[in-house]
mmCIF file of C-alpha atoms in Angstrom:
data_model
loop_
_atom_site.group_PDB
_atom_site.id
_atom_site.type_symbol
_atom_site.label_atom_id
_atom_site.label_comp_id
_atom_site.label_asym_id
_atom_site.label_seq_id
_atom_site.Cartn_x
_atom_site.Cartn_y
_atom_site.Cartn_z
ATOM 1 C CA MET A 1 5.918 17.259 -19.965
ATOM 2 C CA THR A 2 7.463 18.543 -16.656
ATOM 3 C CA ASP A 3 8.729 15.827 -14.101
ATOM 4 C CA PHE A 4 5.342 16.120 -12.569
ATOM 5 C CA GLU A 5 3.490 14.838 -15.483
ATOM 6 C CA THR A 6 5.938 12.538 -16.732
ATOM 7 C CA ILE A 7 5.285 10.582 -13.086
ATOM 8 C CA ILE A 8 1.338 11.019 -13.411
ATOM 9 C CA ASN A 9 1.203 9.860 -16.769
ATOM 10 C CA THR A 10 3.391 6.819 -16.569
ATOM 11 C CA ARG A 11 2.417 5.561 -13.187
ATOM 12 C CA ARG A 12 0.751 2.039 -13.718
ATOM 13 C CA SER A 13 0.064 -1.207 -11.337
ATOM 14 C CA ILE A 14 2.935 -2.744 -11.317
ATOM 15 C CA ARG A 15 2.102 -6.481 -10.259
ATOM 16 C CA GLU A 16 5.543 -8.411 -10.657
ATOM 17 C CA TYR A 17 8.924 -7.192 -9.013
ATOM 18 C CA ARG A 18 12.440 -8.217 -9.563
ATOM 19 C CA ASP A 19 14.160 -9.747 -6.780
ATOM 20 C CA LYS A 20 15.686 -6.450 -5.072
ATOM 21 C CA ASP A 21 15.209 -4.832 -1.826
ATOM 22 C CA VAL A 22 13.984 -1.509 -1.418
ATOM 23 C CA ASP A 23 16.212 1.073 0.501
ATOM 24 C CA ASP A 24 14.975 1.848 3.932
ATOM 25 C CA GLU A 25 15.586 5.273 2.883
ATOM 26 C CA ASP A 26 12.992 5.188 -0.147
ATOM 27 C CA ILE A 27 10.384 3.274 1.848
ATOM 28 C CA LEU A 28 10.575 6.517 4.069
ATOM 29 C CA LYS A 29 10.503 9.059 1.432
ATOM 30 C CA ILE A 30 7.288 7.060 0.066
ATOM 31 C CA ILE A 31 5.411 6.950 3.298
ATOM 32 C CA LYS A 32 6.663 11.121 3.839
ATOM 33 C CA ALA A 33 4.763 11.424 0.437
ATOM 34 C CA GLY A 34 1.589 9.677 2.103
ATOM 35 C CA MET A 35 1.729 12.120 4.928
ATOM 36 C CA GLN A 36 2.006 15.092 2.750
ATOM 37 C CA ALA A 37 -1.703 14.118 1.411
ATOM 38 C CA PRO A 38 -4.509 16.992 1.902
ATOM 39 C CA GLY A 39 -6.881 15.567 4.879
ATOM 40 C CA SER A 40 -10.187 16.325 5.896
ATOM 41 C CA ARG A 41 -8.489 18.775 8.769
ATOM 42 C CA LEU A 42 -5.005 19.650 9.247
ATOM 43 C CA GLY A 43 -3.517 17.787 12.174
ATOM 44 C CA ALA A 44 -6.559 15.693 12.179
ATOM 45 C CA GLU A 45 -5.145 13.013 9.414
ATOM 46 C CA PRO A 46 -6.184 9.313 10.072
ATOM 47 C CA TRP A 47 -3.389 7.509 8.508
ATOM 48 C CA GLU A 48 -0.359 5.225 9.741
ATOM 49 C CA PHE A 49 1.849 2.851 8.216
ATOM 50 C CA VAL A 50 2.935 -0.795 9.156
ATOM 51 C CA VAL A 51 6.132 -1.449 6.935
ATOM 52 C CA VAL A 52 6.108 -5.409 6.388
ATOM 53 C CA LYS A 53 9.716 -6.772 4.739
ATOM 54 C CA ASP A 54 9.287 -10.198 6.362
ATOM 55 C CA LYS A 55 8.749 -13.169 4.097
ATOM 56 C CA GLU A 56 6.583 -15.044 6.302
ATOM 57 C CA THR A 57 4.441 -12.036 6.886
ATOM 58 C CA LEU A 58 4.043 -11.129 3.418
ATOM 59 C CA ALA A 59 3.116 -14.673 2.547
ATOM 60 C CA LYS A 60 0.617 -14.633 5.478
ATOM 61 C CA ILE A 61 -1.004 -11.471 3.683
ATOM 62 C CA GLY A 62 -0.364 -13.048 0.326
ATOM 63 C CA GLU A 63 -3.255 -15.520 1.264
ATOM 64 C CA ILE A 64 -5.582 -12.661 1.680
ATOM 65 C CA LYS A 65 -4.208 -10.545 -1.226
ATOM 66 C CA PRO A 66 -1.907 -12.739 -3.550
ATOM 67 C CA ARG A 67 -0.007 -10.076 -4.887
ATOM 68 C CA VAL A 68 1.508 -9.050 -1.903
ATOM 69 C CA THR A 69 3.389 -12.305 -1.665
ATOM 70 C CA ASN A 70 6.358 -11.896 -4.103
ATOM 71 C CA ALA A 71 6.657 -7.973 -3.115
ATOM 72 C CA PRO A 72 9.855 -6.918 -1.599
ATOM 73 C CA VAL A 73 7.936 -4.833 0.685
ATOM 74 C CA ALA A 74 4.357 -3.989 1.528
ATOM 75 C CA ILE A 75 3.597 -0.976 3.355
ATOM 76 C CA VAL A 76 -0.388 -1.351 5.244
ATOM 77 C CA LEU A 77 -2.208 1.882 5.562
ATOM 78 C CA VAL A 78 -4.254 1.889 8.642
ATOM 79 C CA ALA A 79 -6.713 4.320 9.445
ATOM 80 C CA ASN A 80 -6.495 5.573 13.237
ATOM 81 C CA ILE A 81 -10.527 6.925 13.213
ATOM 82 C CA GLU A 82 -10.197 8.441 17.046
ATOM 83 C CA ARG A 83 -7.581 11.156 14.837
ATOM 84 C CA ALA A 84 -9.855 11.356 11.950
ATOM 85 C CA PHE A 85 -11.670 14.977 12.058
ATOM 86 C CA TYR A 86 -14.575 13.206 10.076
ATOM 87 C CA LYS A 87 -15.270 9.736 11.384
ATOM 88 C CA THR A 88 -17.107 8.706 8.175
ATOM 89 C CA VAL A 89 -15.252 9.929 5.365
ATOM 90 C CA TRP A 90 -11.810 8.507 6.641
ATOM 91 C CA GLN A 91 -11.522 6.510 3.357
ATOM 92 C CA GLN A 92 -10.867 9.759 1.375
ATOM 93 C CA ASP A 93 -8.161 10.850 3.493
ATOM 94 C CA MET A 94 -6.560 7.348 3.303
ATOM 95 C CA GLY A 95 -7.059 7.422 -0.646
ATOM 96 C CA ALA A 96 -5.055 10.783 -1.080
ATOM 97 C CA ALA A 97 -2.393 9.228 0.912
ATOM 98 C CA ALA A 98 -2.383 5.930 -0.905
ATOM 99 C CA GLU A 99 -1.819 7.876 -4.298
ATOM 100 C CA ASN A 100 0.590 10.222 -2.945
ATOM 101 C CA MET A 101 2.801 7.157 -2.102
ATOM 102 C CA LEU A 102 2.291 5.603 -5.376
ATOM 103 C CA LEU A 103 3.158 8.535 -7.285
ATOM 104 C CA GLU A 104 6.339 8.808 -4.850
ATOM 105 C CA ALA A 105 7.531 4.867 -5.625
ATOM 106 C CA VAL A 106 7.386 6.190 -9.594
ATOM 107 C CA ASN A 107 9.584 9.263 -8.849
ATOM 108 C CA LEU A 108 12.227 6.794 -7.073
ATOM 109 C CA GLY A 109 12.078 4.466 -9.961
ATOM 110 C CA LEU A 110 10.206 2.096 -8.449
ATOM 111 C CA GLY A 111 6.699 0.554 -8.992
ATOM 112 C CA GLY A 112 3.900 -0.056 -6.491
ATOM 113 C CA LEU A 113 0.486 -1.559 -6.719
ATOM 114 C CA TRP A 114 -2.545 -0.364 -4.609
ATOM 115 C CA ASN A 115 -4.170 -3.735 -2.983
ATOM 116 C CA GLY A 116 -7.857 -2.921 -1.645
ATOM 117 C CA VAL A 117 -8.675 -3.818 2.012
ATOM 118 C CA ALA A 118 -11.477 -1.844 2.991
ATOM 119 C CA PRO A 119 -14.539 -1.330 3.244
ATOM 120 C CA ASP A 120 -14.787 -5.616 3.457
ATOM 121 C CA GLU A 121 -14.833 -5.855 7.170
ATOM 122 C CA GLU A 122 -14.053 -9.438 6.970
ATOM 123 C CA ARG A 123 -10.649 -8.633 5.096
ATOM 124 C CA MET A 124 -9.794 -6.264 7.019
ATOM 125 C CA ALA A 125 -9.922 -8.196 10.461
ATOM 126 C CA LYS A 126 -7.633 -10.555 8.729
ATOM 127 C CA ILE A 127 -5.300 -8.172 7.807
ATOM 128 C CA GLY A 128 -5.419 -6.389 10.922
ATOM 129 C CA GLU A 129 -4.704 -9.620 12.667
ATOM 130 C CA ILE A 130 -1.540 -10.235 10.827
ATOM 131 C CA ILE A 131 -0.204 -6.930 11.461
ATOM 132 C CA GLY A 132 -0.900 -6.877 15.326
ATOM 133 C CA ILE A 133 -4.238 -5.307 15.215
ATOM 134 C CA ASP A 134 -6.822 -6.734 17.416
ATOM 135 C CA ASP A 135 -9.994 -4.784 17.299
ATOM 136 C CA ILE A 136 -10.838 -3.034 13.705
ATOM 137 C CA ALA A 137 -13.378 -0.640 15.464
ATOM 138 C CA GLU A 138 -10.801 2.187 15.765
ATOM 139 C CA THR A 139 -7.831 1.252 13.717
ATOM 140 C CA LYS A 140 -8.745 -0.009 10.513
ATOM 141 C CA PRO A 141 -6.660 -1.369 7.542
ATOM 142 C CA TYR A 142 -6.942 0.596 4.611
ATOM 143 C CA CYS A 143 -4.956 -0.673 1.800
ATOM 144 C CA ILE A 144 -1.633 -2.415 1.050
ATOM 145 C CA ILE A 145 0.511 -0.814 -1.084
ATOM 146 C CA THR A 146 3.274 -3.261 -2.527
ATOM 147 C CA ILE A 147 6.795 -1.615 -3.565
ATOM 148 C CA GLY A 148 9.640 -2.607 -5.728
ATOM 149 C CA TYR A 149 11.674 -2.539 -8.807
ATOM 150 C CA PRO A 150 9.144 -3.280 -11.865
ATOM 151 C CA ALA A 151 9.955 -6.893 -13.567
ATOM 152 C CA ASP A 152 10.589 -6.970 -17.159
ATOM 153 C CA GLY A 153 7.503 -6.326 -18.999
ATOM 154 C CA TRP A 154 5.919 -4.414 -16.011
ATOM 155 C CA GLU A 155 7.677 -0.935 -16.372
ATOM 156 C CA ASN A 156 5.796 2.254 -15.616
ATOM 157 C CA LYS A 157 4.824 3.689 -18.861
ATOM 158 C CA PHE A 158 2.216 6.112 -20.540
ATOM 159 C CA MET A 159 -0.748 4.559 -21.692
ATOM 160 C CA ASP A 160 -3.322 7.066 -23.029
ATOM 161 C CA LYS A 161 -6.209 6.847 -21.027
ATOM 162 C CA PHE A 162 -8.118 10.282 -22.028
ATOM 163 C CA ASP A 163 -11.443 9.660 -23.126
ATOM 164 C CA GLU A 164 -13.557 13.275 -23.757
ATOM 165 C CA ALA A 165 -16.581 11.736 -23.800
ATOM 166 C CA ARG A 166 -16.468 11.214 -19.923
ATOM 167 C CA ILE A 167 -16.382 15.144 -19.477
ATOM 168 C CA HIS A 168 -19.269 16.772 -18.695
ATOM 169 C CA TYR A 169 -20.177 20.488 -18.740
ATOM 170 C CA GLU A 170 -22.524 21.776 -15.834
ATOM 171 C CA LYS A 171 -24.847 18.867 -15.906
ATOM 172 C CA TYR A 172 -24.280 15.270 -16.521
#
């Protein structure tokens, strides 16, 4: 397998992390990977990112999304709807950015977990309030990606999920 195939095939949802900080340089690399994602239109990508390392803030977010509490770092992906080209499908652009970030985490020897926020308006508002968004009408928390070094037993590893029965040609 190529390195990229290895990254794709070994990425797993890492729900527990070692008590070890993630370098700011690696956090920036992960965010840059998110920004390389395809969007609905070049230059109109809606993504913005809020990096959270403060333990008290992580604990507050953890009251809504429990897996965030013990992560060394959480990155909240926020959609700026004003910048989105297609105002009703911003979630697709954000999803592409999130997956790129998770893959880059694996590339860096880290693990990550996608914690869903959108489309639940109440959850979006609560997370928004914690990170300083007053009104989620135009600036919407989409998801939270936790990043860290996987705890023992939570390593990124290959799990064969291929199921030929799910492939259809020409028609369902």
